[in-house]
mmCIF file of C-alpha atoms in Angstrom:
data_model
loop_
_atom_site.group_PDB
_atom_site.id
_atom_site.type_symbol
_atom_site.label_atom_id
_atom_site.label_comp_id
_atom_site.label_asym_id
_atom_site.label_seq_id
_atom_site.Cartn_x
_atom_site.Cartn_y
_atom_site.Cartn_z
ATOM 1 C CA UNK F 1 104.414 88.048 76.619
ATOM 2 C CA UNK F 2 107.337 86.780 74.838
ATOM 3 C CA UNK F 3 107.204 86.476 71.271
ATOM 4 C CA UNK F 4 108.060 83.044 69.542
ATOM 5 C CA UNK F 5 111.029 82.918 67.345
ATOM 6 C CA UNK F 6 111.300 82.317 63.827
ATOM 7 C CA UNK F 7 108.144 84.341 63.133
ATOM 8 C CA UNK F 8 108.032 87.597 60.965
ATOM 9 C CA UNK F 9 106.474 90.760 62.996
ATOM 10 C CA UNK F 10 105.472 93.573 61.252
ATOM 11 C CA UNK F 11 104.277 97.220 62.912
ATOM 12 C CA UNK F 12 103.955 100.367 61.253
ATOM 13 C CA UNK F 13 106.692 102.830 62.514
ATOM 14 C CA UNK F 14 105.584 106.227 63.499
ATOM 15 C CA UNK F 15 106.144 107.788 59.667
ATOM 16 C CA UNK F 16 104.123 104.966 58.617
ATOM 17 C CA UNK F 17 101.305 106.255 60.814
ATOM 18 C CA UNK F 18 102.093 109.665 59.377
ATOM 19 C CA UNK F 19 101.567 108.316 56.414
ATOM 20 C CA UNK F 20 98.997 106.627 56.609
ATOM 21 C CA UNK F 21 96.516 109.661 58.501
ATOM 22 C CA UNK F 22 97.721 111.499 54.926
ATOM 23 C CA UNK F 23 96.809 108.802 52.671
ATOM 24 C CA UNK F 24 92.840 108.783 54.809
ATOM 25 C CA UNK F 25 93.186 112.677 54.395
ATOM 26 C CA UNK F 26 93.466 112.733 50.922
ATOM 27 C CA UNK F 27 91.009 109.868 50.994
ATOM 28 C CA UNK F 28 87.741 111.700 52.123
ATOM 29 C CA UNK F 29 89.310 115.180 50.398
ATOM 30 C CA UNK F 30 88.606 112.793 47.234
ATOM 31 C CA UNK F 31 85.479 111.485 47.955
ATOM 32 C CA UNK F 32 84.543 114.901 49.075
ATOM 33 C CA UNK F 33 85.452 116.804 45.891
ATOM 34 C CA UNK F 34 85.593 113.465 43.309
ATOM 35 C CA UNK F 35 88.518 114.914 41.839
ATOM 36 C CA UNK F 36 90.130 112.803 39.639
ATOM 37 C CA UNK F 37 93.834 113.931 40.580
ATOM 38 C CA UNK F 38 92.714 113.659 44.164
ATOM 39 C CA UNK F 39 91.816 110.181 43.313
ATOM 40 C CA UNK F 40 94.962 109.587 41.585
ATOM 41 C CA UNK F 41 97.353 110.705 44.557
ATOM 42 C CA UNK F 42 95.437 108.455 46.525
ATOM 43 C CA UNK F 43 95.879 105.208 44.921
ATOM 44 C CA UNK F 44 99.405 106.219 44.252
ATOM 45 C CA UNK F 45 100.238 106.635 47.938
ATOM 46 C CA UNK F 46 98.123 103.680 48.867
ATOM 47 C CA UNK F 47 100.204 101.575 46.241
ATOM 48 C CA UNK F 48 103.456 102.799 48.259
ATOM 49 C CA UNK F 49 102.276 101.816 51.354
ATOM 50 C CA UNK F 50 101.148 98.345 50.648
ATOM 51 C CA UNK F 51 104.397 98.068 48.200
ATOM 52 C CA UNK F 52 106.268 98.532 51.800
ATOM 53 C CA UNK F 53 104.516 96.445 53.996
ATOM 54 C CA UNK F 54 105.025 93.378 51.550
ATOM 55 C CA UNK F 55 108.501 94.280 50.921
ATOM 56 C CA UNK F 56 109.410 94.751 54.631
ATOM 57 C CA UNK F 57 107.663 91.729 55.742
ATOM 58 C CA UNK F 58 109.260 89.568 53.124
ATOM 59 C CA UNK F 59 112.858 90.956 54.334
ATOM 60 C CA UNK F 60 114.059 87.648 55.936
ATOM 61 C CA UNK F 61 112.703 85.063 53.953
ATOM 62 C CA UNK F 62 115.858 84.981 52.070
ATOM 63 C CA UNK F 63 117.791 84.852 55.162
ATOM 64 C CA UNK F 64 118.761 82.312 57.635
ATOM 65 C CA UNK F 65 121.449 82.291 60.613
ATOM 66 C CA UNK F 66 124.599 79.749 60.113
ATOM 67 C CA UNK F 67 125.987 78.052 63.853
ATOM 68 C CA UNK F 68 128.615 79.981 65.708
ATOM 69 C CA UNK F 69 132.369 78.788 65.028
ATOM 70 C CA UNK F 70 134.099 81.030 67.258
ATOM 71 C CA UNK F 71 132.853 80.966 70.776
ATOM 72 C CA UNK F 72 135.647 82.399 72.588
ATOM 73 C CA UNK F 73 135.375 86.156 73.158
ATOM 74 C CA UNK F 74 138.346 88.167 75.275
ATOM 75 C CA UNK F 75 137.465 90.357 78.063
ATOM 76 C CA UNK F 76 136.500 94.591 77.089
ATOM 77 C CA UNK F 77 133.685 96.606 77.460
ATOM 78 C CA UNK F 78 131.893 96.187 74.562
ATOM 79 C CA UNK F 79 132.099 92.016 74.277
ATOM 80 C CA UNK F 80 130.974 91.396 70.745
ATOM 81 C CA UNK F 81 130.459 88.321 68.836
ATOM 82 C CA UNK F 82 129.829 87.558 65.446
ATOM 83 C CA UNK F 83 126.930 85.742 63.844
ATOM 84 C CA UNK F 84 127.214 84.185 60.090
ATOM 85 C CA UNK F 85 124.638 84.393 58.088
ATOM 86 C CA UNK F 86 123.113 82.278 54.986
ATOM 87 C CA UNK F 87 121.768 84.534 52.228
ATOM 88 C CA UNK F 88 119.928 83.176 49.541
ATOM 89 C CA UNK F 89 119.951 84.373 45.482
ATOM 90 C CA UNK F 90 117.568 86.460 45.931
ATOM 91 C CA UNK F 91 118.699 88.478 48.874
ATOM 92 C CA UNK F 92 118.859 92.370 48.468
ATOM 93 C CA UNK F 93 121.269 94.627 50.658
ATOM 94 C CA UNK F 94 119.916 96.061 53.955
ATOM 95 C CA UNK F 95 119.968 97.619 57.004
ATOM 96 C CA UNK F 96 119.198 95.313 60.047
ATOM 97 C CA UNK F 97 119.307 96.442 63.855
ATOM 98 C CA UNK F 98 120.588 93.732 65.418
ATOM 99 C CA UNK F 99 120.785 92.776 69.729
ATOM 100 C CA UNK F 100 121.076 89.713 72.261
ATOM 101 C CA UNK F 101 117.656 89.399 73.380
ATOM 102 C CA UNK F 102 119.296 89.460 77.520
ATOM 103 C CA UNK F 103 121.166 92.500 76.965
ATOM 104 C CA UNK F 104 119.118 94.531 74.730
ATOM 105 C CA UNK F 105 121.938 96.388 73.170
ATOM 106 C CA UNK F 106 120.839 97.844 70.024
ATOM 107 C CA UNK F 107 123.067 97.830 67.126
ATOM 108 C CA UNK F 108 122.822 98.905 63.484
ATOM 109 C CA UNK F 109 124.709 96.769 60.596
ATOM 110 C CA UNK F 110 124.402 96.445 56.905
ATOM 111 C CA UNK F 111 124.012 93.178 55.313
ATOM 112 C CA UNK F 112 125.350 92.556 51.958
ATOM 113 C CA UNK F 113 127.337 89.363 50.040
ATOM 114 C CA UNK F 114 130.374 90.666 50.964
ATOM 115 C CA UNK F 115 129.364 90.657 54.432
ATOM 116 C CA UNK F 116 127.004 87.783 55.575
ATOM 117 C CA UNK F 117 127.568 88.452 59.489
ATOM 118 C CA UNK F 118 126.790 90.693 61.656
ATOM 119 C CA UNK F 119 128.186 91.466 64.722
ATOM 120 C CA UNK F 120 126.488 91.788 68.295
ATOM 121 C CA UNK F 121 127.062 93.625 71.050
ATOM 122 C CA UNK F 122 126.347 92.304 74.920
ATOM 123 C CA UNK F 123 128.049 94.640 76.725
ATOM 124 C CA UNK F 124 130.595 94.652 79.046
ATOM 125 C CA UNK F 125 130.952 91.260 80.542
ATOM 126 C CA UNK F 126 132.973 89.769 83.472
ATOM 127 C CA UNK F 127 135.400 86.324 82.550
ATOM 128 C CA UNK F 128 133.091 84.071 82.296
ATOM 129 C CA UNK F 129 130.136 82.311 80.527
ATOM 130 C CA UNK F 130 127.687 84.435 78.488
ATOM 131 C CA UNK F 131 124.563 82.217 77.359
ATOM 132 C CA UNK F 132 123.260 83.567 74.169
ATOM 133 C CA UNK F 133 119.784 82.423 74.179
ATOM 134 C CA UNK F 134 118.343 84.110 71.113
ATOM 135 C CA UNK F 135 119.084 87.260 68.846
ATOM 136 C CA UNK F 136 116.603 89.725 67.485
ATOM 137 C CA UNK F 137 117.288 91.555 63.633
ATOM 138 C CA UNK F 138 115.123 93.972 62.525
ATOM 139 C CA UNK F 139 114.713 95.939 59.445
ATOM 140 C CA UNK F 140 112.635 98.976 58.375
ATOM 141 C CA UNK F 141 113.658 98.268 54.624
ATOM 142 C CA UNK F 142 112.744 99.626 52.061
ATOM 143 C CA UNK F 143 110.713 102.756 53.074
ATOM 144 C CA UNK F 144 111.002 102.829 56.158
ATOM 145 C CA UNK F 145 106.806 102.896 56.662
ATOM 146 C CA UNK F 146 107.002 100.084 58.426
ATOM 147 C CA UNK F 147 109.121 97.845 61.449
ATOM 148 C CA UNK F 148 109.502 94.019 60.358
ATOM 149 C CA UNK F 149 111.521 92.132 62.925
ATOM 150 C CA UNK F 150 112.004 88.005 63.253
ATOM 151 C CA UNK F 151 114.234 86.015 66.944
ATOM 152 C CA UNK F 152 116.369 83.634 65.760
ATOM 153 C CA UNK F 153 116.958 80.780 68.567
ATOM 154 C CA UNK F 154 121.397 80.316 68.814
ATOM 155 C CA UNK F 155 121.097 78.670 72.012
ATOM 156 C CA UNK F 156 124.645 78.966 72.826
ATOM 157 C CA UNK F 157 127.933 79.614 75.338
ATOM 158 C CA UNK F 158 129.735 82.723 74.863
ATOM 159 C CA UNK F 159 132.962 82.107 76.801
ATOM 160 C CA UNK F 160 134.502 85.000 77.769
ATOM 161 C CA UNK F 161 138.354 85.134 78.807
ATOM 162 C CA UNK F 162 140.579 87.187 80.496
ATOM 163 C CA UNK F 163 142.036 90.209 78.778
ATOM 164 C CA UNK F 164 145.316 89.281 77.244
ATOM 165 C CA UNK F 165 148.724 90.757 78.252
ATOM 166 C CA UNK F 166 150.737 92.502 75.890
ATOM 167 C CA UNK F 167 153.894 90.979 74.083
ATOM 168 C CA UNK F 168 156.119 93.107 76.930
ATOM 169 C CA UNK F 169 154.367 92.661 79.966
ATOM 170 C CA UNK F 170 154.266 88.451 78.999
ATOM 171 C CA UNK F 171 157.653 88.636 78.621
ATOM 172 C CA UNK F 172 158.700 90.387 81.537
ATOM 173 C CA UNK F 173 156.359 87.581 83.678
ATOM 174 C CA UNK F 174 158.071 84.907 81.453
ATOM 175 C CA UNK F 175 161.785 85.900 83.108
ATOM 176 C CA UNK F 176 160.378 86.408 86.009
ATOM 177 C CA UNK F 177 158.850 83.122 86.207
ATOM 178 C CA UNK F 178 161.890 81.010 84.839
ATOM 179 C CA UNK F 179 164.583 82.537 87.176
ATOM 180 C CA UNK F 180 162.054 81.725 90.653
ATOM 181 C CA UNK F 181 160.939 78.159 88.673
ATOM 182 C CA UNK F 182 157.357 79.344 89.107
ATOM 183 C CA UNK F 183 154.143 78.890 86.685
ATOM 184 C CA UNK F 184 155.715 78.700 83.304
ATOM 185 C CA UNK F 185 158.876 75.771 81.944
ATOM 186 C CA UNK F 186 159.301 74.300 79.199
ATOM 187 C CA UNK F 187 158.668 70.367 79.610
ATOM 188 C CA UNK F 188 161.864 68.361 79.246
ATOM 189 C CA UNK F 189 161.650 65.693 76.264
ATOM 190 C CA UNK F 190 160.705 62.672 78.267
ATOM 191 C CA UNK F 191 158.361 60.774 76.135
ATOM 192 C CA UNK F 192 155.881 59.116 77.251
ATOM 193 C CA UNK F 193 152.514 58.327 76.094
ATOM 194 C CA UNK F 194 152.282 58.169 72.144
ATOM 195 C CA UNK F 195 149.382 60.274 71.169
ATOM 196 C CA UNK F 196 149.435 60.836 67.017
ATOM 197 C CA UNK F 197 151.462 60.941 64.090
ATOM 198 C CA UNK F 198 152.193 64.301 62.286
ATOM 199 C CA UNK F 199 153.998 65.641 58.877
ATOM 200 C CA UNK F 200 157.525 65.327 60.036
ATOM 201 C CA UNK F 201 159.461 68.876 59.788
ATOM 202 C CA UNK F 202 163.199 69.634 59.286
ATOM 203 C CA UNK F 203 162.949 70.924 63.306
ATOM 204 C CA UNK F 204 161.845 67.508 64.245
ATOM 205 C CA UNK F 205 164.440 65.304 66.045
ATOM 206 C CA UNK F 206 165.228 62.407 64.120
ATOM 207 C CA UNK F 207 164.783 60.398 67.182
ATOM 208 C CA UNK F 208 160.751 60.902 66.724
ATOM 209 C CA UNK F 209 160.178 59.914 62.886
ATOM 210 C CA UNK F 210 158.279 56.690 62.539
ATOM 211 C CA UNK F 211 160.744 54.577 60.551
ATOM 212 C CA UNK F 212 158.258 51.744 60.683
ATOM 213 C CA UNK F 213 155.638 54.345 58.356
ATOM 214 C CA UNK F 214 157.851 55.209 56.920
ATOM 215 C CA UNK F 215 158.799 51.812 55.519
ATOM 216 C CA UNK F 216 155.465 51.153 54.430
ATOM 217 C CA UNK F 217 155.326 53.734 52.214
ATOM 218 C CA UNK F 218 153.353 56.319 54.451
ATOM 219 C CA UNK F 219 156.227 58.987 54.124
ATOM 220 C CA UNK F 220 158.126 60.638 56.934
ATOM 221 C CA UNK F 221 155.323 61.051 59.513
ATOM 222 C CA UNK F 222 157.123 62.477 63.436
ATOM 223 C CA UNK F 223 155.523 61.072 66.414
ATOM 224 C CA UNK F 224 153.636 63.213 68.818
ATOM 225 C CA UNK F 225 153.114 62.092 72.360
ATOM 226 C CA UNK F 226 150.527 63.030 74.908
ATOM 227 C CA UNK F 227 152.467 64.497 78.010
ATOM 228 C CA UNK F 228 155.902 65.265 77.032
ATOM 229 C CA UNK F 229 156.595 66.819 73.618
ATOM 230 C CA UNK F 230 159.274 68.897 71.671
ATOM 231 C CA UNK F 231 158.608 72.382 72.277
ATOM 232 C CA UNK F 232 156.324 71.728 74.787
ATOM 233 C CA UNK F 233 155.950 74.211 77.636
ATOM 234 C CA UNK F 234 154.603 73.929 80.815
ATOM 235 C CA UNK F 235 151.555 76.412 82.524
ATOM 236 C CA UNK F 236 150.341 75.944 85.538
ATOM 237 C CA UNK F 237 148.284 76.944 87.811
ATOM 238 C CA UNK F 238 146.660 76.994 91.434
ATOM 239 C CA UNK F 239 143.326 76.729 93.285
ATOM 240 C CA UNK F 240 142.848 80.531 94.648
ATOM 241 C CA UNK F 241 145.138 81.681 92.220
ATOM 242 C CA UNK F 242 144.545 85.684 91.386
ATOM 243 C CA UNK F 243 142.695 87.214 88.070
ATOM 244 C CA UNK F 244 146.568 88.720 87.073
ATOM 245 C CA UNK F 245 147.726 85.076 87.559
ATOM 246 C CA UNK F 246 144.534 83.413 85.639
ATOM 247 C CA UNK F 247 145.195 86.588 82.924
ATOM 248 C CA UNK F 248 149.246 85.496 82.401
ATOM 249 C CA UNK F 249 147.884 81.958 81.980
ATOM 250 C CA UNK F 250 145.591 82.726 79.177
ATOM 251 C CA UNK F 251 148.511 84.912 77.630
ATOM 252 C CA UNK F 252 150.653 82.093 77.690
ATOM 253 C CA UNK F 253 148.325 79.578 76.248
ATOM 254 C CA UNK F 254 147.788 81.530 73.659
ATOM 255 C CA UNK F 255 151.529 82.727 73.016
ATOM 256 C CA UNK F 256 152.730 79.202 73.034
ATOM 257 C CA UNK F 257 149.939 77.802 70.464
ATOM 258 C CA UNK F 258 150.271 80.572 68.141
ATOM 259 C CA UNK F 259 153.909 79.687 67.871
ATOM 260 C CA UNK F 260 152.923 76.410 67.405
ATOM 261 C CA UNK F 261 154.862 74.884 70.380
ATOM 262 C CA UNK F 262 152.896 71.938 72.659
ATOM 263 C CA UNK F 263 151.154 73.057 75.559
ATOM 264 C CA UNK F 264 151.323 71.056 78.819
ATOM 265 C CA UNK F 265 148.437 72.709 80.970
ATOM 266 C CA UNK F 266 148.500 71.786 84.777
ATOM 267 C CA UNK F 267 146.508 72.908 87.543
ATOM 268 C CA UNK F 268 147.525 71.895 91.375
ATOM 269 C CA UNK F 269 150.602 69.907 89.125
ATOM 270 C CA UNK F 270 147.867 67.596 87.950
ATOM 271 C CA UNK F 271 147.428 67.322 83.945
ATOM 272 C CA UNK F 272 144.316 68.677 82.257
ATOM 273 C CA UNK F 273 145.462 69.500 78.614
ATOM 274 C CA UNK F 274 148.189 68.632 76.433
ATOM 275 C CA UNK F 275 149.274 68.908 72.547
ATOM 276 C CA UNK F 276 149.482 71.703 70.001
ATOM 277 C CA UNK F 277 146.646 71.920 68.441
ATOM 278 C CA UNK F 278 143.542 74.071 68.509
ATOM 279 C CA UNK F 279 141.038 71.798 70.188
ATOM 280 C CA UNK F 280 143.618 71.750 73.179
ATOM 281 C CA UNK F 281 143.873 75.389 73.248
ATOM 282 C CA UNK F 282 140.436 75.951 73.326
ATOM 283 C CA UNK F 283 139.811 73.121 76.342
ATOM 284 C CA UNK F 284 142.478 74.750 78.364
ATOM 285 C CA UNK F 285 140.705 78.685 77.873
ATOM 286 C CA UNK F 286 137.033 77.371 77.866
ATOM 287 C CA UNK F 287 138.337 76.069 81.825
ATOM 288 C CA UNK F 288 139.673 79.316 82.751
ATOM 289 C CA UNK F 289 136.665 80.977 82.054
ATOM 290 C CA UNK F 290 135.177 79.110 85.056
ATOM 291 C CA UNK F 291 138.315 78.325 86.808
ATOM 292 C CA UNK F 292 137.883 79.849 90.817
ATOM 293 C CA UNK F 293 134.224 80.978 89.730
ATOM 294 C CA UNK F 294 130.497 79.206 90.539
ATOM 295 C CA UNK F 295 128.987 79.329 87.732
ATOM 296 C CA UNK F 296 125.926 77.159 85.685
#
């Protein structure tokens, strides 16, 4: 039977049960002997044990998940993303064991102010799509007596891209590339289709500033058109084309947009993507997570 989310569970663990066969033994050894000590120990140990249960089932009422930002996750063996977390005034620190409800990889993480997230494990994942469907914390705070434990629906796409190559490797493909004319070239500064304005820099050509803006008072803006930009370069890439090919492309994507230079993204020389910002990086790797693969 699956459990609903967004509901509090509480069990005892197996020192709560411990506990609790002591606190029945000293129980009858009171009522046997009327001792007032024996009565004393008792109540005290009864007081701890319903002190824990309220405490531990109270653990995530000051507590709330926060929606995903990042959703794309490189290729390794232990994929991981990261869940935010809202915390409210009243939250205390603790230990939560954390786990994609598909996966069932257990994880422990600590929970404070300083760190409202915690991070999940799924395992080692193909390039792909991961569908996160709901995440299960649990907490045995503060006594550990008992288990309290609350799914939390995320309802989201993990997309999962190929492992990136490293700064030599991507070079030595880049060389290769431009002396056969293959995959990667920087775009020629045709323009074509205007696309949006942008702060104009001292790299910009003079050629591109909006003098017409400009005039009006909106200060030096550049103009930034949709196919061919400054700076842009060129990927491409090819129904059939290998994982090492699909893995260079990803490198590239992200090379080129972390030196902020356009990105001109073609596959079978048709135009998908273009620009320099982050929405078109993460369009282009969101689509190479499924290029060449059947997936839902």
């Amino acid at each position: 039977m699956k459990l609903r989310s967004n509901r509090t569970y509480i069990l005892p663990t197996r020192y709560g049960v411990i506990f609790g066969i002591v606190i029945l033994i000293e129980f009858m050894v009171s009522i046997t002997f009327g001792h007032p000590f024996a009565y004393l120990i008792t109540f005290i140990s009864s007081s701890i044990i319903f002190m824990s249960a309220i405490y531990t089932n109270s653990s995530f009422q000051s507590i709330s998940t926060l929606p995903i930002q990042e959703d794309l996750v490189e290729v390794s063996q232990n994929v991981i993303f990261r869940l935010p977390l809202e915390l409210s005034d009243k939250f205390e620190n603790k230990s939560f064991r954390v786990c994609d409800d598909q996966t069932q990889i257990y994880r422990d993480e600590i929970v404070t102010f300083d760190k409202a997230y915690v991070d999940i494990y799924i395992g080692e994942q193909m390039r792909g799509v991961h569908h996160i469907n709901r995440v299960k914390l649990s907490t045995t705070f503060p006594f550990g007596l008992f288990r309290a434990w609350r799914y939390f629906d995320i309802d989201r796409k993990l997309y999962i891209y190929p492992k990136l190559i490293n700064s030599n490797e991507l070079m030595s493909v880049m060389q290769s590339n431009h002396s056969s004319n293959e995959s990667v070239d920087k775009v020629g500064q045709n323009n074509e289709d205007f696309l949006e304005h942008k702060k104009a820099l001292e790299t910009d050509s003079w050629r591109h500033i909006d003098w017409k803006a400009y005039a009006s008072g909106k200060g030096l803006l550049s103009k930034v058109y949709t196919s061919h930009c400054d700076n842009a370069y060129r990927v491409d890439l090819y129904k059939g084309s290998s994982e090492e090919q699909i893995s260079t492309a990803t490198s590239l994507l992200f090379k080129y947009y972390n030196e902020s230079k356009g990105i001109e993204f073609y596959v079978d020389d048709q135009l998908l993507f273009s620009g320099s910002d982050q929405d078109t990086l993460k369009q282009s790797i969101k689509f190479l997570c499924l290029f060449n693969r059947n997936i839902a």
